[in-house]
CSV table of C-alpha atoms and ligand atoms in Angstrom, one decimal:
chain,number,residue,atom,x,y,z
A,1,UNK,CA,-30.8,-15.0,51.2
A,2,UNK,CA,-32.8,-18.0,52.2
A,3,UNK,CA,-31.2,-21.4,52.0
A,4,UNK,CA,-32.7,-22.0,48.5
A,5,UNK,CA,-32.3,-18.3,46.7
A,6,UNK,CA,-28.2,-19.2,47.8
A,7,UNK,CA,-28.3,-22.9,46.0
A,8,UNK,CA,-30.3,-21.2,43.0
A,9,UNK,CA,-27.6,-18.6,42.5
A,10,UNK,CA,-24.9,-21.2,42.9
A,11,UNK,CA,-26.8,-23.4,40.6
A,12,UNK,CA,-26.9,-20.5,38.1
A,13,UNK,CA,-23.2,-20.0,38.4
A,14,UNK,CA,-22.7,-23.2,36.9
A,15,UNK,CA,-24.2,-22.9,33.2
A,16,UNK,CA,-20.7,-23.0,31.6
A,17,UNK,CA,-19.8,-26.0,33.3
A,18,UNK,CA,-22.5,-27.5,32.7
A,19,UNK,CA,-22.8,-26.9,29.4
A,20,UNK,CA,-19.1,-28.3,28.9
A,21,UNK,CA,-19.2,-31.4,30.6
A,22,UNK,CA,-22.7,-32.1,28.4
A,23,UNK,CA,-20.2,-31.7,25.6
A,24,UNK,CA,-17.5,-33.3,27.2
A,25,UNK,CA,-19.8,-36.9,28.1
A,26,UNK,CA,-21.4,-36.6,24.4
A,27,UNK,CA,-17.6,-37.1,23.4
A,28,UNK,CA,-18.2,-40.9,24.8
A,29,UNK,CA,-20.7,-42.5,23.4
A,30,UNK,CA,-21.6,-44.9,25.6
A,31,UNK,CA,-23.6,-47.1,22.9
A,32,UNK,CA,-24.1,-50.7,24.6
A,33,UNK,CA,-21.7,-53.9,22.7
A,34,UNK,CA,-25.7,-55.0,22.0
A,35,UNK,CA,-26.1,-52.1,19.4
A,36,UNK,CA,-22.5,-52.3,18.5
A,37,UNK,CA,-20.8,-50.0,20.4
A,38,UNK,CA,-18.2,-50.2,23.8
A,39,UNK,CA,-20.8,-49.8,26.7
A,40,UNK,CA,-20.2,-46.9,29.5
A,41,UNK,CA,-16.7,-47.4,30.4
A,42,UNK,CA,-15.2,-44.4,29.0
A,43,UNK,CA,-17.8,-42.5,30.3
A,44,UNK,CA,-18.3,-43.8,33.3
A,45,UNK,CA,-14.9,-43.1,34.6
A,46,UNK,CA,-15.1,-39.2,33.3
A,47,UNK,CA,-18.4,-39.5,35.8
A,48,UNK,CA,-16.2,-41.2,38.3
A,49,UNK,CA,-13.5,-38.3,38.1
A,50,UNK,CA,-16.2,-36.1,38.5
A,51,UNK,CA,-17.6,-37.6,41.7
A,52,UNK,CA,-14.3,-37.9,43.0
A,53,UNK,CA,-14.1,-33.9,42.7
A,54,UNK,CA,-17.0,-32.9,43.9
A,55,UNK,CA,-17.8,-33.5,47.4
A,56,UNK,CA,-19.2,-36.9,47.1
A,57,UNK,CA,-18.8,-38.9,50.8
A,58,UNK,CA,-18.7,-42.4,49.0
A,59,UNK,CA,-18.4,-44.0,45.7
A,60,UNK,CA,-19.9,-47.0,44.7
A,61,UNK,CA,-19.1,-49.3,41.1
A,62,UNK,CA,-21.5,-52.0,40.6
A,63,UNK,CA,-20.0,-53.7,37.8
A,64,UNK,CA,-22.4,-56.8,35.8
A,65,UNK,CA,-20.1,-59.0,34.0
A,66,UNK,CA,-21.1,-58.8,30.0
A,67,UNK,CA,-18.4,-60.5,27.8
A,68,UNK,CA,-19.5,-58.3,24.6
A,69,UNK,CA,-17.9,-55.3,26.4
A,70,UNK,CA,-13.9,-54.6,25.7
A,71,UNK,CA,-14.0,-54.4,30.1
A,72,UNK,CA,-15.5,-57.4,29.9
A,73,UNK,CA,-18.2,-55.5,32.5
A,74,UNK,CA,-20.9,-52.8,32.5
A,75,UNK,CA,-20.1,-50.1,34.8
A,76,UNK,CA,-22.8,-49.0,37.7
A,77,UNK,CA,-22.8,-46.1,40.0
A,78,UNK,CA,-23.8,-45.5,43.1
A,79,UNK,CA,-22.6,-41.6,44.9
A,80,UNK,CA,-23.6,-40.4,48.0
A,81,UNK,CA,-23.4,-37.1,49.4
A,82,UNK,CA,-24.2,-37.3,53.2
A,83,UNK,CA,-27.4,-35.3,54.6
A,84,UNK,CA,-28.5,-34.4,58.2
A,85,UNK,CA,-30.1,-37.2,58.5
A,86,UNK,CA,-29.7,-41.1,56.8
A,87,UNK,CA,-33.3,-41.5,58.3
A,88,UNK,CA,-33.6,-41.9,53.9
A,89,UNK,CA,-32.2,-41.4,50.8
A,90,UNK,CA,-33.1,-38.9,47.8
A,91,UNK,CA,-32.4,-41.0,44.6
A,92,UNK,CA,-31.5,-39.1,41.6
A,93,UNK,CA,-31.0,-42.1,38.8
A,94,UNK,CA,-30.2,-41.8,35.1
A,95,UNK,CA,-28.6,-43.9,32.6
A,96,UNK,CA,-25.1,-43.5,30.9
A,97,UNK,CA,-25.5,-45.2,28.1
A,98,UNK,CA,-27.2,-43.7,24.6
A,99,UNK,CA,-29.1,-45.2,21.1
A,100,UNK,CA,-26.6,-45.1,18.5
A,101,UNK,CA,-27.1,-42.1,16.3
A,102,UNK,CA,-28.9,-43.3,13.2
A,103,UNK,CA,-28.7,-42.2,10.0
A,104,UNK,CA,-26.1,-39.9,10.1
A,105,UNK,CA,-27.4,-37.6,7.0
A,106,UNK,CA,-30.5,-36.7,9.4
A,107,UNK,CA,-27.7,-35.1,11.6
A,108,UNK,CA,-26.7,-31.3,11.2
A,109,UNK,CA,-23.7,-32.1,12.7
A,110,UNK,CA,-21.5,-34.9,14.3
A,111,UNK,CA,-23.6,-36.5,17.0
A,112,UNK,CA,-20.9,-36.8,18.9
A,113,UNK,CA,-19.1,-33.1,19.1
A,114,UNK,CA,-22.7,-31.7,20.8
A,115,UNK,CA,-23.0,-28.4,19.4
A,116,UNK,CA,-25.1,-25.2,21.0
A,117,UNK,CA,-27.3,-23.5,19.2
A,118,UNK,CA,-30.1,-21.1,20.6
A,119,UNK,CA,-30.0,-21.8,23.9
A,120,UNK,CA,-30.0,-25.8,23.1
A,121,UNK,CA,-27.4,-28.6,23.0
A,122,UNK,CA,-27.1,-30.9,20.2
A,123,UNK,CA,-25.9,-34.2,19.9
A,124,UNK,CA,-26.5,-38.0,21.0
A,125,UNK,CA,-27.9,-38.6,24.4
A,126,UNK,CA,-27.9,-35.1,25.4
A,127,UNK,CA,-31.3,-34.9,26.3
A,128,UNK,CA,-31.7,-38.9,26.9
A,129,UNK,CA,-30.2,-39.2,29.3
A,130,UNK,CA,-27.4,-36.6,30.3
A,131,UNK,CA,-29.9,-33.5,30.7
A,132,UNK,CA,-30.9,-35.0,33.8
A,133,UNK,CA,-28.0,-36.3,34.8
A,134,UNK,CA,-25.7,-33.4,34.9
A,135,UNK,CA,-28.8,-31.9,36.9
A,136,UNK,CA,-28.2,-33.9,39.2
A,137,UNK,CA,-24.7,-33.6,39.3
A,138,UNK,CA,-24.9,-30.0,39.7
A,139,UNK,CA,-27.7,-29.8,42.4
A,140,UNK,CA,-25.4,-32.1,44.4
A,141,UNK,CA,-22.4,-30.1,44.1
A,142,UNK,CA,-24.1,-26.7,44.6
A,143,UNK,CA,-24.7,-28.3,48.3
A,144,UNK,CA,-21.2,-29.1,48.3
A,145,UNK,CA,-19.8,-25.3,47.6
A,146,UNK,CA,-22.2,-23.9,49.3
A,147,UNK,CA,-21.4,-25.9,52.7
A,148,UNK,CA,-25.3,-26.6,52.7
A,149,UNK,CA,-26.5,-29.6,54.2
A,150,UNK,CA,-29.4,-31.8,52.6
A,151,UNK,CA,-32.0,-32.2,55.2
A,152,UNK,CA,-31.5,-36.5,53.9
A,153,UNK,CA,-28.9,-38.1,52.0
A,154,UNK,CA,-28.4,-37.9,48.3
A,155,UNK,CA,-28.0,-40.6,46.7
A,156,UNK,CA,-26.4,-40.3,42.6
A,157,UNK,CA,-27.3,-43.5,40.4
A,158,UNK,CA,-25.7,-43.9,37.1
A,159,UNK,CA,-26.9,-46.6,35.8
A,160,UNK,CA,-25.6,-48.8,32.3
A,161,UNK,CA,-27.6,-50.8,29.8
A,162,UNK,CA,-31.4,-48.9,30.0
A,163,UNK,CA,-31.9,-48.9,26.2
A,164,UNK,CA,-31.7,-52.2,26.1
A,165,UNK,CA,-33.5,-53.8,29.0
A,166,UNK,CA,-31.2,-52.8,31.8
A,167,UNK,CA,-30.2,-56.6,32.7
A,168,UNK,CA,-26.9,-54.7,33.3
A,169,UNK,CA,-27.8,-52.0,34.5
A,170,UNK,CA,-30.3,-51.3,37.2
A,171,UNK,CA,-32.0,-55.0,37.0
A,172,UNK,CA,-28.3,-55.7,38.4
A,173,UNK,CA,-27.7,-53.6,40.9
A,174,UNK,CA,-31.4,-54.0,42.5
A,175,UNK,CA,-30.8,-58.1,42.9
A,176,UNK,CA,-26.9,-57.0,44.0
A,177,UNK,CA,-27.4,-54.6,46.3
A,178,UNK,CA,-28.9,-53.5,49.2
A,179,UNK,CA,-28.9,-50.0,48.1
A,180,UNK,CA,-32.6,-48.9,48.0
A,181,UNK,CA,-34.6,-48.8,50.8
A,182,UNK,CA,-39.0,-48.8,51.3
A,183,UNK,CA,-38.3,-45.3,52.8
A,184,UNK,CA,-36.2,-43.6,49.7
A,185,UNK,CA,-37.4,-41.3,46.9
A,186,UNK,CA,-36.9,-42.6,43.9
A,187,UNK,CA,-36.7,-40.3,40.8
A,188,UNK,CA,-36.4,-41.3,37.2
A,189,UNK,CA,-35.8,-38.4,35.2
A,190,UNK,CA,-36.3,-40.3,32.1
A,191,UNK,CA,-39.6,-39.5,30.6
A,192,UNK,CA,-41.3,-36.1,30.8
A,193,UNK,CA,-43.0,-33.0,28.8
A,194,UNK,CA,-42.6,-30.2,27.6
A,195,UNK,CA,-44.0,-28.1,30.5
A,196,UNK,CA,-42.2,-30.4,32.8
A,197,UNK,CA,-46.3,-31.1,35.0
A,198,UNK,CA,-45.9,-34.6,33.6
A,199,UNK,CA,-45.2,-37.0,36.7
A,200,UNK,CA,-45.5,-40.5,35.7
A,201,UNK,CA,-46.2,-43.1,38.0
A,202,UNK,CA,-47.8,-45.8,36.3
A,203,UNK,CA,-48.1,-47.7,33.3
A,204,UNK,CA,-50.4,-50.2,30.7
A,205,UNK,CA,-49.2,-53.8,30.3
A,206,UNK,CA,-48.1,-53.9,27.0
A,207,UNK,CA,-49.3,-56.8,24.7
A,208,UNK,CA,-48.0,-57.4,21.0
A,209,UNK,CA,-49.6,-60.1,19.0
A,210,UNK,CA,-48.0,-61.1,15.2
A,211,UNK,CA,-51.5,-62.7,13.4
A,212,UNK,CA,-50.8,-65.0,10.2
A,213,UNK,CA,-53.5,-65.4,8.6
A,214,UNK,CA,-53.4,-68.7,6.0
A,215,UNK,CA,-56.0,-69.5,3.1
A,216,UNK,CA,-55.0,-70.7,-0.1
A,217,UNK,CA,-53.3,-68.9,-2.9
A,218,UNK,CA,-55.0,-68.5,-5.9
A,219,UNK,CA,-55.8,-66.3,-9.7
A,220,UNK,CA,-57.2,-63.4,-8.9
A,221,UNK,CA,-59.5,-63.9,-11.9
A,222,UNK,CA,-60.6,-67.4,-10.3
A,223,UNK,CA,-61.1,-66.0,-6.1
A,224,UNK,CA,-63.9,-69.3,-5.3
A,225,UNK,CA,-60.7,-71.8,-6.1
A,226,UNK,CA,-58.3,-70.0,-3.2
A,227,UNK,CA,-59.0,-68.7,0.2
A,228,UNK,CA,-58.0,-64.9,0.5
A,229,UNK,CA,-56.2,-64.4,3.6
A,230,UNK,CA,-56.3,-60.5,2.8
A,231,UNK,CA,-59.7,-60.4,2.9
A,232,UNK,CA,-60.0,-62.5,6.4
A,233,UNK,CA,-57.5,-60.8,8.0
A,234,UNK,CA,-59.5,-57.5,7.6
A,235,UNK,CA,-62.1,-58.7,8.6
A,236,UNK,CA,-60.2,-60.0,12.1
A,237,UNK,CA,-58.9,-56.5,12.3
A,238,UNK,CA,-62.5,-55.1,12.1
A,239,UNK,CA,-63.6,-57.8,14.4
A,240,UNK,CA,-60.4,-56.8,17.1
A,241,UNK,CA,-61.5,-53.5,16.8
A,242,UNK,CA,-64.4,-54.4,19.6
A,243,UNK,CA,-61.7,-55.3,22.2
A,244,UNK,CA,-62.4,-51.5,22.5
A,245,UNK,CA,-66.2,-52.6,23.4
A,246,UNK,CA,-65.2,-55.4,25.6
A,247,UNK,CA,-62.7,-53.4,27.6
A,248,UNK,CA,-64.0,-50.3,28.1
A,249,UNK,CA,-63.0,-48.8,31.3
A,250,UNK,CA,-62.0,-45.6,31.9
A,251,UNK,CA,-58.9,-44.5,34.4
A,252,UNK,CA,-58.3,-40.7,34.3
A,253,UNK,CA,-54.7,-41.4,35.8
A,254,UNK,CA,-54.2,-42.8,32.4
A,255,UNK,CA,-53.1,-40.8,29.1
A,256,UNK,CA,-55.1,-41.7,27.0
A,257,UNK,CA,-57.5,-42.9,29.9
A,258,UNK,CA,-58.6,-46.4,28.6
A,259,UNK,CA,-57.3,-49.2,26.8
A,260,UNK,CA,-56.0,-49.5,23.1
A,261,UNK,CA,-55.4,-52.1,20.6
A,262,UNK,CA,-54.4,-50.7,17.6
A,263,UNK,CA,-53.5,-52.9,14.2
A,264,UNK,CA,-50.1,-51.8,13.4
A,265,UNK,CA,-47.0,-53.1,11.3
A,266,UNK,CA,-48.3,-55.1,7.9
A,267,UNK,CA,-45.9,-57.3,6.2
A,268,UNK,CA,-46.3,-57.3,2.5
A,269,UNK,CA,-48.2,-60.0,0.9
A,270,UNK,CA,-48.2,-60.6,-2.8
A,271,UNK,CA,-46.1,-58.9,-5.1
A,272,UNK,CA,-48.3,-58.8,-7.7
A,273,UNK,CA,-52.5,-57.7,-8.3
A,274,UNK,CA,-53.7,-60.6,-9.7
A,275,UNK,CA,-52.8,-63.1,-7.5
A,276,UNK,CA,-55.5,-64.1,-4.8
A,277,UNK,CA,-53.0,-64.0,-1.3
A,278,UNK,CA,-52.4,-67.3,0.6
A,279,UNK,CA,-50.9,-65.7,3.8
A,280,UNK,CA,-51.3,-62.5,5.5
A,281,UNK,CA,-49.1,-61.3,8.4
A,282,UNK,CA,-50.3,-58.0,10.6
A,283,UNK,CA,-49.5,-57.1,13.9
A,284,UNK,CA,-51.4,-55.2,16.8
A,285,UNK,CA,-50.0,-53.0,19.6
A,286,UNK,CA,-52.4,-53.7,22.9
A,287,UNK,CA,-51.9,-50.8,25.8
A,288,UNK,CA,-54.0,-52.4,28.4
A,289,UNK,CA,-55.0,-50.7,31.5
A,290,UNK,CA,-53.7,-52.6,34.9
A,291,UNK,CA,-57.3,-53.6,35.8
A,292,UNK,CA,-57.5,-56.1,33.3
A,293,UNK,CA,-55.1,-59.1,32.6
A,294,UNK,CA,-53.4,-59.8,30.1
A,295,UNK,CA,-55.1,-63.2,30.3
A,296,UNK,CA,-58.4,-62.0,29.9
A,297,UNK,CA,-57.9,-59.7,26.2
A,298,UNK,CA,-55.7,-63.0,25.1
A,299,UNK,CA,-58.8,-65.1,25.7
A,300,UNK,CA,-60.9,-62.9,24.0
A,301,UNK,CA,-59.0,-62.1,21.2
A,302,UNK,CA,-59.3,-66.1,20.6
A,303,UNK,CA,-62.6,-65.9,20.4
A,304,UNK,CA,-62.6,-63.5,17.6
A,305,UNK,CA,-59.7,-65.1,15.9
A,306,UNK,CA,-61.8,-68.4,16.2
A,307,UNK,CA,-65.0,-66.5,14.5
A,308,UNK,CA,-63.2,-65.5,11.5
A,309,UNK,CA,-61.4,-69.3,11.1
A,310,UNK,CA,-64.5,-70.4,11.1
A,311,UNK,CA,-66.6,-67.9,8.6
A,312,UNK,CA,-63.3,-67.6,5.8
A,313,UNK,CA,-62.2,-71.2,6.6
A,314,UNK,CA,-58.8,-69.9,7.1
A,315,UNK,CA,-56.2,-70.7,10.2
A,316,UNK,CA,-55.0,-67.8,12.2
A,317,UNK,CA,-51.6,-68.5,14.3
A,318,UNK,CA,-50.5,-66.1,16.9
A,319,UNK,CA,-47.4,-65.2,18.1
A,320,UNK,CA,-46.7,-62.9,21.1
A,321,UNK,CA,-44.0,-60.0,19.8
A,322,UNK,CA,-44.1,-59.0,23.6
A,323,UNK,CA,-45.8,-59.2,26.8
A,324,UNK,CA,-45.5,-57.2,29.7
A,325,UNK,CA,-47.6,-56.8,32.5
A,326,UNK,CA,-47.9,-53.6,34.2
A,327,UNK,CA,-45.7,-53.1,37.1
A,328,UNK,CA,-47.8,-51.9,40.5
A,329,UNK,CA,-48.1,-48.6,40.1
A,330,UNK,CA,-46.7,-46.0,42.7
A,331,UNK,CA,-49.6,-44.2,44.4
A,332,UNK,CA,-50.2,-40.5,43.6
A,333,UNK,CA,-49.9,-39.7,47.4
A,334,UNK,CA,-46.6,-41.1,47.5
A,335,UNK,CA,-44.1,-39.1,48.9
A,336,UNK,CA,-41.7,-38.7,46.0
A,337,UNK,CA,-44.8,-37.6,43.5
A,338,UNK,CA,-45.4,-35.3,46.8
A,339,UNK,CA,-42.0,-33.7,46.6
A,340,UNK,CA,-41.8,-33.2,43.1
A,341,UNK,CA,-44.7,-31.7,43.0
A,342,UNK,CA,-43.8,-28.9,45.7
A,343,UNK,CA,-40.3,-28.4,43.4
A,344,UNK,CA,-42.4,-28.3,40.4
A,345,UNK,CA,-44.3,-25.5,41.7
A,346,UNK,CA,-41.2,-23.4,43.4
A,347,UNK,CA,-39.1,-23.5,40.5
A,348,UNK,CA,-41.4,-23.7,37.2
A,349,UNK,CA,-44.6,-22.3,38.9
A,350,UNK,CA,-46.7,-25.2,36.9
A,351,UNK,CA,-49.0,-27.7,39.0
A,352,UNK,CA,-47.5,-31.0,38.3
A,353,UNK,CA,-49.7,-34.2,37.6
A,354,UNK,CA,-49.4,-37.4,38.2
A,355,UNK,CA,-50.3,-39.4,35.0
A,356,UNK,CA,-50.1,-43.2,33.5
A,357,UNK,CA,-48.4,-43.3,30.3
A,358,UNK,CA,-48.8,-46.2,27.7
A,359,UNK,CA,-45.1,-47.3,27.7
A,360,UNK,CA,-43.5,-49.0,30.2
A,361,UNK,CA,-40.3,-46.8,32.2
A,362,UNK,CA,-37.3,-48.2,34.0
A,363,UNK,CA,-39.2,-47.0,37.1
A,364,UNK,CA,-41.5,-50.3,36.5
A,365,UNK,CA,-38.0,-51.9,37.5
A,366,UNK,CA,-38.3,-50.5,41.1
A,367,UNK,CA,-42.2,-50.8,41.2
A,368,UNK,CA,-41.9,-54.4,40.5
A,369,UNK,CA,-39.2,-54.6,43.5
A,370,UNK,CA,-42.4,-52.6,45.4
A,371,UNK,CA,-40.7,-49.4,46.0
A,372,UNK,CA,-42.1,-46.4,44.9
A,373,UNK,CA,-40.5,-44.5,41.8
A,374,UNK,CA,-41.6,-41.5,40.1
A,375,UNK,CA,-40.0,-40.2,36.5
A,376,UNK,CA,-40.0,-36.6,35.8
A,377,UNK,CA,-38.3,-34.1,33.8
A,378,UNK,CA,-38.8,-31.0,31.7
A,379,UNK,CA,-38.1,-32.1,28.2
A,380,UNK,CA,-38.7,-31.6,24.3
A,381,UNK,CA,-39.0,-35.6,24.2
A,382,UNK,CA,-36.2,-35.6,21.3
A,383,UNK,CA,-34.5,-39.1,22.3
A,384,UNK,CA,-33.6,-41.5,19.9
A,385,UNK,CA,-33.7,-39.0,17.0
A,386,UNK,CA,-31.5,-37.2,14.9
A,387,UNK,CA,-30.6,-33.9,16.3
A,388,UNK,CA,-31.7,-34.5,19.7
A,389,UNK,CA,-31.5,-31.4,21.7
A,390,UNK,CA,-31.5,-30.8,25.6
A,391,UNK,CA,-33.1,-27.1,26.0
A,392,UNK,CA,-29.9,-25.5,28.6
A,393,UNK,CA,-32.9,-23.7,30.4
A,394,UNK,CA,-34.4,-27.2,31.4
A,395,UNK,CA,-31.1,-28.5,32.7
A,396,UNK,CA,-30.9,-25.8,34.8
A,397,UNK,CA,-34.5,-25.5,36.4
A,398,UNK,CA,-34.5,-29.0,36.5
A,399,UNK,CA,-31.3,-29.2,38.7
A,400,UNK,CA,-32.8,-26.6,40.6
A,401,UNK,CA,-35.8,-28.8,41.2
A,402,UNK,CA,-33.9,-31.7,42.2
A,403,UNK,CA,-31.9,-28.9,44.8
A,404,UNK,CA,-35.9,-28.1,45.9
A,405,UNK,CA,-36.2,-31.1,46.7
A,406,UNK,CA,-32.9,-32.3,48.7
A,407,UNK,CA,-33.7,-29.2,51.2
A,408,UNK,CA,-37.6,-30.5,51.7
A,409,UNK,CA,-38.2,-31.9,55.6
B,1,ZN,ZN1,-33.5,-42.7,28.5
């Protein structure tokens, strides 16, 4: 048996286990004081427990002070499991804490006794984030029982606080540690499809704009004595819809490949149909590719607000919902894209793709700190909702990729 058919089979011994301590951390909701919940204490020492068990040479806790937890802190990991060489590290990263459940009569069952069901796990967080995590976990430990070296070392990152903006979490540990190096592969296994070729490396700046729209409220019987802000606004949506005209390009790392701005939430006006409306409020989502600023599409989206003031005789006031400009992307030579791809083929015999993706990733985190970072995993995508699943399958292949990966040269 070669070095990997031995990790594979150990790997494959594990499914039980595996599917117990899923069950097991889903038991600890790790919902950050933010949303209302503890944080990752509680599970972070059922993590530590495990760490301590399983072969793990030395164990880090990074812990960023946040008076809304019970511990006063949010707990951060940092495992190592030594390789041949310390030449680098092979980061394996996921998050500990989960979204709260939600409306709890979408749920077939308590979100946090995960359930099994057809070869799936049910319950909060199992796919987002612990599907990846115990992967990890597991292709550590397999090197562990099987007395096999990784050719570098691994390095086990559990991170707190990445549903809501990781100032706790990762954020933390970059500006508090010396942990990452240039040389290091970094992967995020927090965003991924459903035939796990999805590698993504780079993402759109992200631009939200709130428009309020004022005219001058009027009878609808009587429209020439108001000002219809409606009827403006519409006509600024129509006239933002050439943003799609005035940034055109095309970048096939990109899904989609260009640019989008895309009129979104609409705040209700008027209660009633016979009154002319005095103030409109409508937002639009921008997705902008990272050859353009953000600067540029605000300055033209002034001159078109600045058209319509002028032809309605209305006032437009914007308001930015969010801005965030693209972090550098990681290049789709870089080594860690490199040795996910090789996994990727191994063990799921699929051609994996590096891709761009609309939404930003905690990977931008690292990217903006100018190392490269790479998230990938094989999943349904069922975060956040009710009766989120992790397919068992994909928690296996995927540790097994991750093992792929820790034997590379
Ligand atoms: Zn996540």
């Amino acid at each position: 048996m070669t070095q990997l058919e031995k990790i594979v089979k150990r790997i494959d011994s594990f499914r039980d286990e595996m599917i117990d301590i899923q069950i097991k951390l889903c038991a600890l909701p790790a919902i950050s004081p933010a949303s209302g919940g503890e944080g990752e204490e509680k599970k972070a020492e059922a993590l530590l427990d495990f760490l301590k068990n399983n072969g793990f040479s030395k164990i880090e806790v990074i812990k960023a002070p946040d008076l809304e937890a019970p511990s006063d802190y949010r707990p951060n990991i940092l495992a190592f499991s030594k390789g041949k060489s310390s030449a680098k590290t092979i980061w394996i990263m996921t998050h500990m804490d989960v979204v709260p459940p939600g409306e709890l009569a979408q749920w077939r069952g308590d979100p946090f006794k995960a359930w099994v069901e057809e070869g799936k796990i049910y319950g909060r967080g199992v796919e987002d984030n612990q599907q990846s995590m115990v992967a990890s976990l597991y292709a550590a430990k397999a090197f562990h029982e099987e007395g096999i070296l990784p050719n570098y070392d691994i390095g086990i990152a559990l991170v707190a606080d990445e549903e809501t903006g990781s100032e706790k979490g990762i954020d933390y540990v970059l500006v508090h540690t010396n942990a990452f190096r240039k040389q290091d592969l970094i992967i995020v296994p927090d965003a991924g499809n459903q035939d796990g070729t999805m590698i993504e490396v780079a993402e759109k700046s992200i631009l939200w704009l709130k428009f309020k729209t004022l005219g001058k409220q009027a009878h609808g019987s009587t429209p020439e004595k108001g000002i219809n802000s409606f009827k403006a606004a519409s006509f600024l949506v129509a006239e933002l819809n050439n943003l799609y005209k005035a940034f055109p390009d095309k970048d096939n790392l990109f899904d989609p490949p260009i640019s989008t701005f895309e009129p979104t939430k609409k705040e209700p006006n008027v209660p009633n149909v016979n009154t002319i409306p005095g103030e409109d409020i409508f937002y639009m989502d921008s997705r902008i590719l990272p050859r353009y600023t953000i600067k540029e599409v605000e300055e033209k989206i002034k001159e078109m607000t600045e058209k319509i003031e002028n032809e309605f005789k209305v006032k437009i006031i914007l308001e930015e919902a969010q801005k965030a400009p693209a972090a550098p992307p990681t290049s789709a030579d870089a080594p860690v894209v490199q040795a996910l791809k090789k996994g990727i083929k191994v063990i799921y015999g699929k051609e994996g793709k590096a891709i761009g993706i609309g939404g930003g990733t905690v990977a931008a985190l690292f990217r903006r700190t100018s190392f490269s970072a790479a998230c990938w995993s094989k999943i349904d995508e069922t975060a956040h909702q009710p009766n989120e699943y992790c397919i068992i399958d994909n928690m296996m292949g995927d540790a097994k990729v991750f093992a792929h990966i820790f034997l590379q040269e």
